[in-house]
Every structure is written in structure tokens, then in C-alpha cells.
């Protein structure tokens, strides 16, 4: 049944084409002439482009542009992700520093490492001779 429908549709289209051409010949003009003229121009332009364009270099150029755009978008998205993580970490660090500042006593250093560095600097100041420019005699 399917092939019969396609065969009848093809025969109807061919019969319609012949009826239209005979009617246009008898009348001396084309049916929908302006629209058909515009369509003919577009088809001619498309055929010219299809014959004269170097499709290999066109697709190479377009794929290069596409890859550059994808790379740019990927870099932009990764930068936005890094900035998001940075903001989250900065907020977390700020809240942790605020807690430590409230918990630590005001007069004492907060860490033993800082105290050890301060003591070492004091030892260096006292162990250094005053006049480094003149060697001992």
C-alpha cells in the first residue's frame, strides 16, 4: 500500500507540473512571478556559492573559530569557579580568625611558634657585635 501511495503522489505532481506549464503558456505569464523570481535568484546564488567555495578551508576556519570560542568559554567558567571557591574560603577564613581573636587573651601571643621567633630575634640582637665594619685586632 505504501509504494502505491508514493507512486500516485509522484504521478499527481507530474500531472500538476504539466497542467501548470500549459496554463502559463496559454496565459503568457508565470503564476506568482515575483516570488518565483526571488526564489530563482536565491537558488542561483546558492548554486554559485556551492560551486566556488573552498569547503575544506571554510570548515577548517570555522572549526578553528569554534575551538577558540570553546576554549575561551572553558577558561571563563574555570575562572568563575576559582573565584567562587576563593570567596567561600575567604569567608570561612574570616569567620575562623574572628573566633580565634575572641578566644585568645589580649596580652599573650596566640601561638608558641610566634613566641619562639620573637625570642630568637632577641637573641640575635644581643649576640651581634655593635661594630661590624672594623674586624677585631
Short mmCIF file of N, CA, C and O in Angstrom, two decimals, residues 32-136:
data_model
loop_
_atom_site.label_atom_id
_atom_site.label_comp_id
_atom_site.label_asym_id
_atom_site.label_seq_id
_atom_site.Cartn_x
_atom_site.Cartn_y
_atom_site.Cartn_z
N UNK A 32 2.50 33.56 -9.74
CA UNK A 32 3.34 34.04 -8.64
C UNK A 32 4.72 34.46 -9.14
O UNK A 32 5.76 34.06 -8.62
N UNK A 33 4.76 35.26 -10.17
CA UNK A 33 6.01 35.64 -10.85
C UNK A 33 7.02 36.33 -9.93
O UNK A 33 8.21 35.95 -9.95
N UNK A 34 6.67 37.33 -9.11
CA UNK A 34 7.70 37.97 -8.29
C UNK A 34 8.33 37.02 -7.26
O UNK A 34 9.55 37.01 -7.07
N UNK A 35 7.49 36.22 -6.64
CA UNK A 35 8.02 35.28 -5.64
C UNK A 35 8.91 34.23 -6.30
O UNK A 35 9.97 33.88 -5.77
N UNK A 36 8.51 33.76 -7.45
CA UNK A 36 9.33 32.77 -8.15
C UNK A 36 10.62 33.37 -8.66
O UNK A 36 11.67 32.70 -8.66
N UNK A 37 10.61 34.64 -9.05
CA UNK A 37 11.85 35.30 -9.50
C UNK A 37 12.83 35.43 -8.33
O UNK A 37 14.04 35.19 -8.48
N UNK A 38 12.32 35.83 -7.16
CA UNK A 38 13.19 35.92 -5.97
C UNK A 38 13.76 34.55 -5.62
O UNK A 38 14.94 34.41 -5.29
N UNK A 39 12.92 33.53 -5.68
CA UNK A 39 13.37 32.17 -5.38
C UNK A 39 14.44 31.72 -6.38
O UNK A 39 15.43 31.11 -6.00
N UNK A 40 14.24 32.04 -7.67
CA UNK A 40 15.23 31.69 -8.69
C UNK A 40 16.56 32.38 -8.42
O UNK A 40 17.64 31.79 -8.59
N UNK A 41 16.54 33.65 -7.98
CA UNK A 41 17.77 34.36 -7.65
C UNK A 41 18.50 33.70 -6.48
O UNK A 41 19.71 33.54 -6.50
N UNK A 42 17.72 33.33 -5.47
CA UNK A 42 18.34 32.69 -4.30
C UNK A 42 18.96 31.34 -4.66
O UNK A 42 20.04 31.00 -4.20
N UNK A 43 18.25 30.59 -5.48
CA UNK A 43 18.78 29.29 -5.90
C UNK A 43 20.04 29.47 -6.74
O UNK A 43 21.03 28.75 -6.58
N UNK A 44 20.05 30.47 -7.63
CA UNK A 44 21.24 30.73 -8.45
C UNK A 44 22.42 31.15 -7.58
O UNK A 44 23.56 30.71 -7.80
N UNK A 45 22.17 32.00 -6.58
CA UNK A 45 23.24 32.42 -5.67
C UNK A 45 23.78 31.24 -4.86
O UNK A 45 24.99 31.08 -4.69
N UNK A 46 22.89 30.38 -4.37
CA UNK A 46 23.31 29.21 -3.61
C UNK A 46 24.12 28.25 -4.47
O UNK A 46 25.12 27.69 -4.03
N UNK A 47 23.71 28.07 -5.74
CA UNK A 47 24.46 27.20 -6.65
C UNK A 47 25.83 27.79 -6.93
O UNK A 47 26.83 27.05 -6.99
N UNK A 48 25.92 29.10 -7.11
CA UNK A 48 27.21 29.75 -7.34
C UNK A 48 28.14 29.56 -6.15
O UNK A 48 29.32 29.22 -6.30
N UNK A 49 27.60 29.76 -4.96
CA UNK A 49 28.41 29.59 -3.74
C UNK A 49 28.86 28.14 -3.61
O UNK A 49 30.03 27.86 -3.30
N UNK A 50 27.96 27.21 -3.86
CA UNK A 50 28.30 25.79 -3.72
C UNK A 50 29.39 25.39 -4.70
O UNK A 50 30.23 24.54 -4.39
N UNK A 51 29.42 25.99 -5.88
CA UNK A 51 30.44 25.65 -6.87
C UNK A 51 31.77 26.31 -6.59
O UNK A 51 32.82 25.76 -6.90
N UNK A 52 31.79 27.52 -6.03
CA UNK A 52 33.02 28.30 -5.96
C UNK A 52 33.66 28.41 -4.58
O UNK A 52 34.73 28.99 -4.45
N UNK A 53 33.04 27.89 -3.55
CA UNK A 53 33.61 27.98 -2.20
C UNK A 53 34.53 26.80 -1.95
O UNK A 53 34.23 25.67 -2.32
N UNK A 54 35.68 27.08 -1.33
CA UNK A 54 36.60 26.02 -0.91
C UNK A 54 36.12 25.50 0.45
O UNK A 54 36.42 26.07 1.49
N UNK A 55 35.34 24.43 0.40
CA UNK A 55 34.69 23.95 1.60
C UNK A 55 35.67 23.44 2.65
O UNK A 55 35.42 23.57 3.85
N UNK A 56 36.79 22.88 2.22
CA UNK A 56 37.77 22.37 3.18
C UNK A 56 38.34 23.49 4.04
O UNK A 56 38.39 23.38 5.27
N UNK A 57 38.78 24.56 3.41
CA UNK A 57 39.34 25.66 4.19
C UNK A 57 38.24 26.37 4.99
O UNK A 57 38.50 26.87 6.09
N UNK A 58 37.04 26.43 4.45
CA UNK A 58 35.94 27.05 5.19
C UNK A 58 35.66 26.30 6.48
O UNK A 58 35.57 26.90 7.56
N UNK A 59 35.54 24.97 6.39
CA UNK A 59 35.26 24.19 7.60
C UNK A 59 36.45 24.20 8.55
O UNK A 59 36.27 24.20 9.77
N UNK A 60 37.69 24.24 8.02
CA UNK A 60 38.87 24.34 8.89
C UNK A 60 38.85 25.66 9.65
O UNK A 60 39.11 25.71 10.86
N UNK A 61 38.54 26.74 8.95
CA UNK A 61 38.48 28.05 9.60
C UNK A 61 37.36 28.09 10.64
O UNK A 61 37.56 28.58 11.76
N UNK A 62 36.20 27.59 10.30
CA UNK A 62 35.08 27.62 11.23
C UNK A 62 35.34 26.72 12.44
O UNK A 62 34.98 27.07 13.56
N UNK A 63 35.98 25.57 12.23
CA UNK A 63 36.29 24.70 13.37
C UNK A 63 37.33 25.35 14.27
O UNK A 63 37.26 25.22 15.49
N UNK A 64 38.29 26.08 13.69
CA UNK A 64 39.28 26.79 14.49
C UNK A 64 38.60 27.87 15.34
O UNK A 64 38.87 28.00 16.54
N UNK A 65 37.68 28.60 14.74
CA UNK A 65 36.95 29.64 15.48
C UNK A 65 36.11 28.99 16.59
O UNK A 65 36.06 29.50 17.72
N UNK A 66 35.49 27.86 16.29
CA UNK A 66 34.68 27.17 17.28
C UNK A 66 35.54 26.69 18.45
O UNK A 66 35.17 26.86 19.61
N UNK A 67 36.70 26.11 18.15
CA UNK A 67 37.58 25.64 19.22
C UNK A 67 38.11 26.80 20.07
O UNK A 67 38.22 26.67 21.29
N UNK A 68 38.43 27.92 19.43
CA UNK A 68 38.87 29.09 20.20
C UNK A 68 37.76 29.58 21.12
O UNK A 68 38.01 29.93 22.28
N UNK A 69 36.56 29.61 20.62
CA UNK A 69 35.43 30.06 21.43
C UNK A 69 35.18 29.11 22.59
O UNK A 69 34.94 29.54 23.73
N UNK A 70 35.25 27.80 22.32
CA UNK A 70 35.06 26.83 23.39
C UNK A 70 36.16 26.94 24.44
O UNK A 70 35.89 26.84 25.64
N UNK A 71 37.40 27.14 23.99
CA UNK A 71 38.50 27.32 24.94
C UNK A 71 38.30 28.56 25.79
O UNK A 71 38.55 28.53 27.01
N UNK A 72 37.87 29.64 25.16
CA UNK A 72 37.62 30.88 25.91
C UNK A 72 36.51 30.67 26.94
O UNK A 72 36.65 31.09 28.10
N UNK A 73 35.43 30.03 26.52
CA UNK A 73 34.32 29.80 27.44
C UNK A 73 34.73 28.88 28.59
O UNK A 73 34.35 29.10 29.74
N UNK A 74 35.53 27.86 28.29
CA UNK A 74 36.00 26.96 29.33
C UNK A 74 36.91 27.69 30.32
O UNK A 74 36.79 27.51 31.54
N UNK A 75 37.81 28.54 29.81
CA UNK A 75 38.67 29.31 30.70
C UNK A 75 37.85 30.27 31.55
O UNK A 75 38.11 30.44 32.76
N UNK A 76 36.84 30.88 30.96
CA UNK A 76 35.98 31.80 31.70
C UNK A 76 35.23 31.07 32.81
O UNK A 76 35.16 31.56 33.95
N UNK A 77 34.67 29.91 32.49
CA UNK A 77 33.95 29.14 33.51
C UNK A 77 34.88 28.67 34.63
O UNK A 77 34.50 28.71 35.80
N UNK A 78 36.08 28.24 34.27
CA UNK A 78 37.00 27.80 35.32
C UNK A 78 37.43 28.98 36.19
O UNK A 78 37.58 28.83 37.41
N UNK A 79 37.60 30.15 35.61
CA UNK A 79 37.93 31.33 36.40
C UNK A 79 36.79 31.69 37.34
O UNK A 79 37.03 32.03 38.51
N UNK A 80 35.57 31.61 36.86
CA UNK A 80 34.43 31.89 37.74
C UNK A 80 34.35 30.87 38.87
O UNK A 80 34.05 31.23 40.01
N UNK A 81 34.67 29.61 38.59
CA UNK A 81 34.67 28.59 39.63
C UNK A 81 35.74 28.88 40.66
O UNK A 81 35.51 28.78 41.88
N UNK A 82 36.94 29.25 40.20
CA UNK A 82 38.03 29.55 41.12
C UNK A 82 37.67 30.75 41.99
O UNK A 82 37.93 30.77 43.20
N UNK A 83 37.06 31.76 41.41
CA UNK A 83 36.65 32.93 42.19
C UNK A 83 35.58 32.57 43.21
O UNK A 83 35.57 33.08 44.32
N UNK A 84 34.68 31.69 42.84
CA UNK A 84 33.66 31.23 43.78
C UNK A 84 34.30 30.52 44.96
O UNK A 84 33.98 30.79 46.12
N UNK A 85 35.23 29.61 44.68
CA UNK A 85 35.93 28.89 45.75
C UNK A 85 36.72 29.87 46.61
O UNK A 85 36.75 29.76 47.84
N UNK A 86 37.35 30.85 45.96
CA UNK A 86 38.11 31.85 46.71
C UNK A 86 37.20 32.62 47.68
O UNK A 86 37.57 32.86 48.83
N UNK A 87 36.03 33.02 47.23
CA UNK A 87 35.11 33.75 48.11
C UNK A 87 34.66 32.88 49.28
O UNK A 87 34.59 33.36 50.42
N UNK A 88 34.36 31.62 49.01
CA UNK A 88 33.94 30.72 50.09
C UNK A 88 35.06 30.55 51.10
O UNK A 88 34.84 30.64 52.32
N UNK A 89 36.27 30.33 50.61
CA UNK A 89 37.40 30.16 51.53
C UNK A 89 37.70 31.45 52.30
O UNK A 89 38.06 31.40 53.49
N UNK A 90 37.57 32.60 51.66
CA UNK A 90 37.83 33.86 52.35
C UNK A 90 36.81 34.09 53.46
O UNK A 90 37.17 34.52 54.56
N UNK A 91 35.55 33.78 53.20
CA UNK A 91 34.53 33.92 54.25
C UNK A 91 34.80 32.97 55.40
O UNK A 91 34.69 33.34 56.57
N UNK A 92 35.19 31.74 55.07
CA UNK A 92 35.48 30.76 56.12
C UNK A 92 36.68 31.21 56.95
O UNK A 92 36.64 31.15 58.18
N UNK A 93 37.72 31.68 56.28
CA UNK A 93 38.90 32.14 57.00
C UNK A 93 38.59 33.35 57.86
O UNK A 93 39.06 33.46 59.00
N UNK A 94 37.78 34.27 57.36
CA UNK A 94 37.41 35.45 58.13
C UNK A 94 36.65 35.05 59.39
O UNK A 94 36.91 35.57 60.49
N UNK A 95 35.74 34.10 59.28
CA UNK A 95 34.99 33.68 60.47
C UNK A 95 35.89 32.94 61.45
O UNK A 95 35.75 33.11 62.67
N UNK A 96 36.83 32.13 60.94
CA UNK A 96 37.76 31.44 61.84
C UNK A 96 38.68 32.42 62.56
O UNK A 96 38.95 32.28 63.75
N UNK A 97 39.15 33.44 61.86
CA UNK A 97 40.01 34.45 62.50
C UNK A 97 39.24 35.23 63.55
O UNK A 97 39.78 35.59 64.59
N UNK A 98 37.98 35.49 63.29
CA UNK A 98 37.16 36.21 64.27
C UNK A 98 36.98 35.37 65.53
O UNK A 98 37.04 35.90 66.64
N UNK A 99 36.78 34.07 65.38
CA UNK A 99 36.65 33.19 66.55
C UNK A 99 37.94 33.13 67.34
O UNK A 99 37.92 33.19 68.56
N UNK A 100 39.09 33.00 66.64
CA UNK A 100 40.38 32.91 67.32
C UNK A 100 40.68 34.21 68.04
O UNK A 100 41.20 34.23 69.16
N UNK A 101 40.35 35.35 67.45
CA UNK A 101 40.60 36.64 68.09
C UNK A 101 39.77 36.78 69.36
O UNK A 101 40.23 37.38 70.33
N UNK A 102 38.56 36.23 69.39
CA UNK A 102 37.73 36.31 70.59
C UNK A 102 38.21 35.35 71.67
O UNK A 102 38.10 35.64 72.86
N UNK A 103 38.77 34.23 71.28
CA UNK A 103 39.18 33.21 72.24
C UNK A 103 40.55 33.50 72.85
O UNK A 103 40.82 33.11 73.97
N UNK A 104 41.45 34.16 72.13
CA UNK A 104 42.82 34.36 72.61
C UNK A 104 42.86 35.53 73.60
O UNK A 104 42.20 36.53 73.41
N UNK A 105 43.69 35.40 74.66
CA UNK A 105 43.87 36.54 75.57
C UNK A 105 44.62 37.66 74.87
O UNK A 105 45.43 37.42 73.98
N UNK A 106 44.39 38.89 75.29
CA UNK A 106 44.92 40.04 74.58
C UNK A 106 46.42 40.21 74.77
O UNK A 106 47.12 40.64 73.86
N UNK A 107 47.00 39.90 75.93
CA UNK A 107 48.41 40.20 76.19
C UNK A 107 49.38 39.14 75.72
O UNK A 107 50.57 39.40 75.57
N UNK A 108 48.95 37.92 75.48
CA UNK A 108 49.86 36.83 75.14
C UNK A 108 49.83 36.55 73.64
O UNK A 108 48.82 36.77 72.99
N UNK A 109 50.97 36.07 73.09
CA UNK A 109 50.94 35.67 71.68
C UNK A 109 50.01 34.48 71.49
O UNK A 109 49.84 33.67 72.39
N UNK A 110 49.42 34.41 70.34
CA UNK A 110 48.42 33.37 70.10
C UNK A 110 49.04 32.00 69.85
O UNK A 110 48.42 31.00 70.13
N UNK A 111 50.30 31.96 69.38
CA UNK A 111 50.91 30.66 69.07
C UNK A 111 52.31 30.57 69.66
O UNK A 111 53.02 31.57 69.73
N UNK A 112 52.74 29.37 70.00
CA UNK A 112 54.11 29.20 70.52
C UNK A 112 55.17 29.49 69.47
O UNK A 112 56.27 29.95 69.80
N UNK A 113 54.83 29.25 68.21
CA UNK A 113 55.80 29.49 67.15
C UNK A 113 56.16 30.98 67.07
O UNK A 113 57.30 31.35 66.90
N UNK A 114 55.16 31.84 67.21
CA UNK A 114 55.40 33.28 67.18
C UNK A 114 56.28 33.69 68.36
O UNK A 114 57.21 34.50 68.22
N UNK A 115 56.03 33.10 69.51
CA UNK A 115 56.85 33.41 70.69
C UNK A 115 58.29 32.94 70.47
O UNK A 115 59.24 33.65 70.82
N UNK A 116 58.48 31.77 69.88
CA UNK A 116 59.83 31.27 69.63
C UNK A 116 60.56 32.18 68.65
O UNK A 116 61.76 32.46 68.81
N UNK A 117 59.88 32.67 67.63
CA UNK A 117 60.51 33.59 66.68
C UNK A 117 60.90 34.90 67.36
O UNK A 117 61.99 35.44 67.13
N UNK A 118 60.05 35.41 68.21
CA UNK A 118 60.36 36.65 68.93
C UNK A 118 61.58 36.46 69.83
O UNK A 118 62.48 37.32 69.88
N UNK A 119 61.64 35.33 70.54
CA UNK A 119 62.80 35.05 71.40
C UNK A 119 64.08 34.93 70.59
O UNK A 119 65.14 35.44 70.99
N UNK A 120 64.00 34.27 69.45
CA UNK A 120 65.18 34.10 68.60
C UNK A 120 65.68 35.44 68.09
O UNK A 120 66.89 35.69 68.04
N UNK A 121 64.78 36.32 67.69
CA UNK A 121 65.18 37.65 67.22
C UNK A 121 65.88 38.43 68.34
O UNK A 121 66.88 39.12 68.10
N UNK A 122 65.39 38.29 69.56
CA UNK A 122 66.04 38.99 70.69
C UNK A 122 67.44 38.43 70.93
O UNK A 122 68.38 39.18 71.19
N UNK A 123 67.59 37.11 70.80
CA UNK A 123 68.91 36.52 70.99
C UNK A 123 69.87 36.99 69.91
O UNK A 123 71.06 37.22 70.18
N UNK A 124 69.40 37.13 68.68
CA UNK A 124 70.26 37.62 67.61
C UNK A 124 70.71 39.05 67.87
O UNK A 124 71.87 39.41 67.63
N UNK A 125 69.84 39.88 68.39
CA UNK A 125 70.19 41.26 68.66
C UNK A 125 71.25 41.35 69.75
O UNK A 125 72.19 42.15 69.67
N UNK A 126 71.15 40.54 70.77
CA UNK A 126 72.12 40.60 71.87
C UNK A 126 73.44 39.93 71.52
O UNK A 126 74.48 40.33 72.01
N UNK A 127 73.44 38.93 70.66
CA UNK A 127 74.66 38.20 70.32
C UNK A 127 75.47 38.90 69.24
O UNK A 127 76.65 38.58 69.04
N UNK A 128 74.95 39.86 68.56
CA UNK A 128 75.64 40.56 67.48
C UNK A 128 76.56 41.63 68.03
O UNK A 128 76.16 42.40 68.90
N UNK A 129 77.78 41.71 67.51
CA UNK A 129 78.64 42.82 67.95
C UNK A 129 78.13 44.13 67.39
O UNK A 129 77.49 44.18 66.35
N UNK A 130 78.42 45.20 68.09
CA UNK A 130 77.93 46.53 67.71
C UNK A 130 78.58 47.05 66.43
O UNK A 130 77.94 47.62 65.58
N UNK A 131 79.87 46.86 66.28
CA UNK A 131 80.60 47.43 65.15
C UNK A 131 81.03 46.32 64.22
O UNK A 131 82.00 45.62 64.48
N UNK A 132 80.31 46.13 63.13
CA UNK A 132 80.63 45.09 62.16
C UNK A 132 81.64 45.56 61.13
O UNK A 132 82.21 44.76 60.42
N UNK A 133 81.84 46.86 60.99
CA UNK A 133 82.70 47.40 59.95
C UNK A 133 84.19 47.18 60.24
O UNK A 133 85.00 47.00 59.34
N UNK A 134 84.60 47.17 61.50
CA UNK A 134 86.02 47.00 61.85
C UNK A 134 86.25 45.60 62.39
O UNK A 134 85.64 45.19 63.39
N UNK A 135 87.14 44.84 61.76
CA UNK A 135 87.42 43.49 62.28
C UNK A 135 88.20 43.58 63.58
O UNK A 135 88.92 44.53 63.83
N UNK A 136 88.06 42.61 64.46
CA UNK A 136 88.79 42.62 65.74
C UNK A 136 90.29 42.52 65.51
O UNK A 136 90.75 41.84 64.61
#
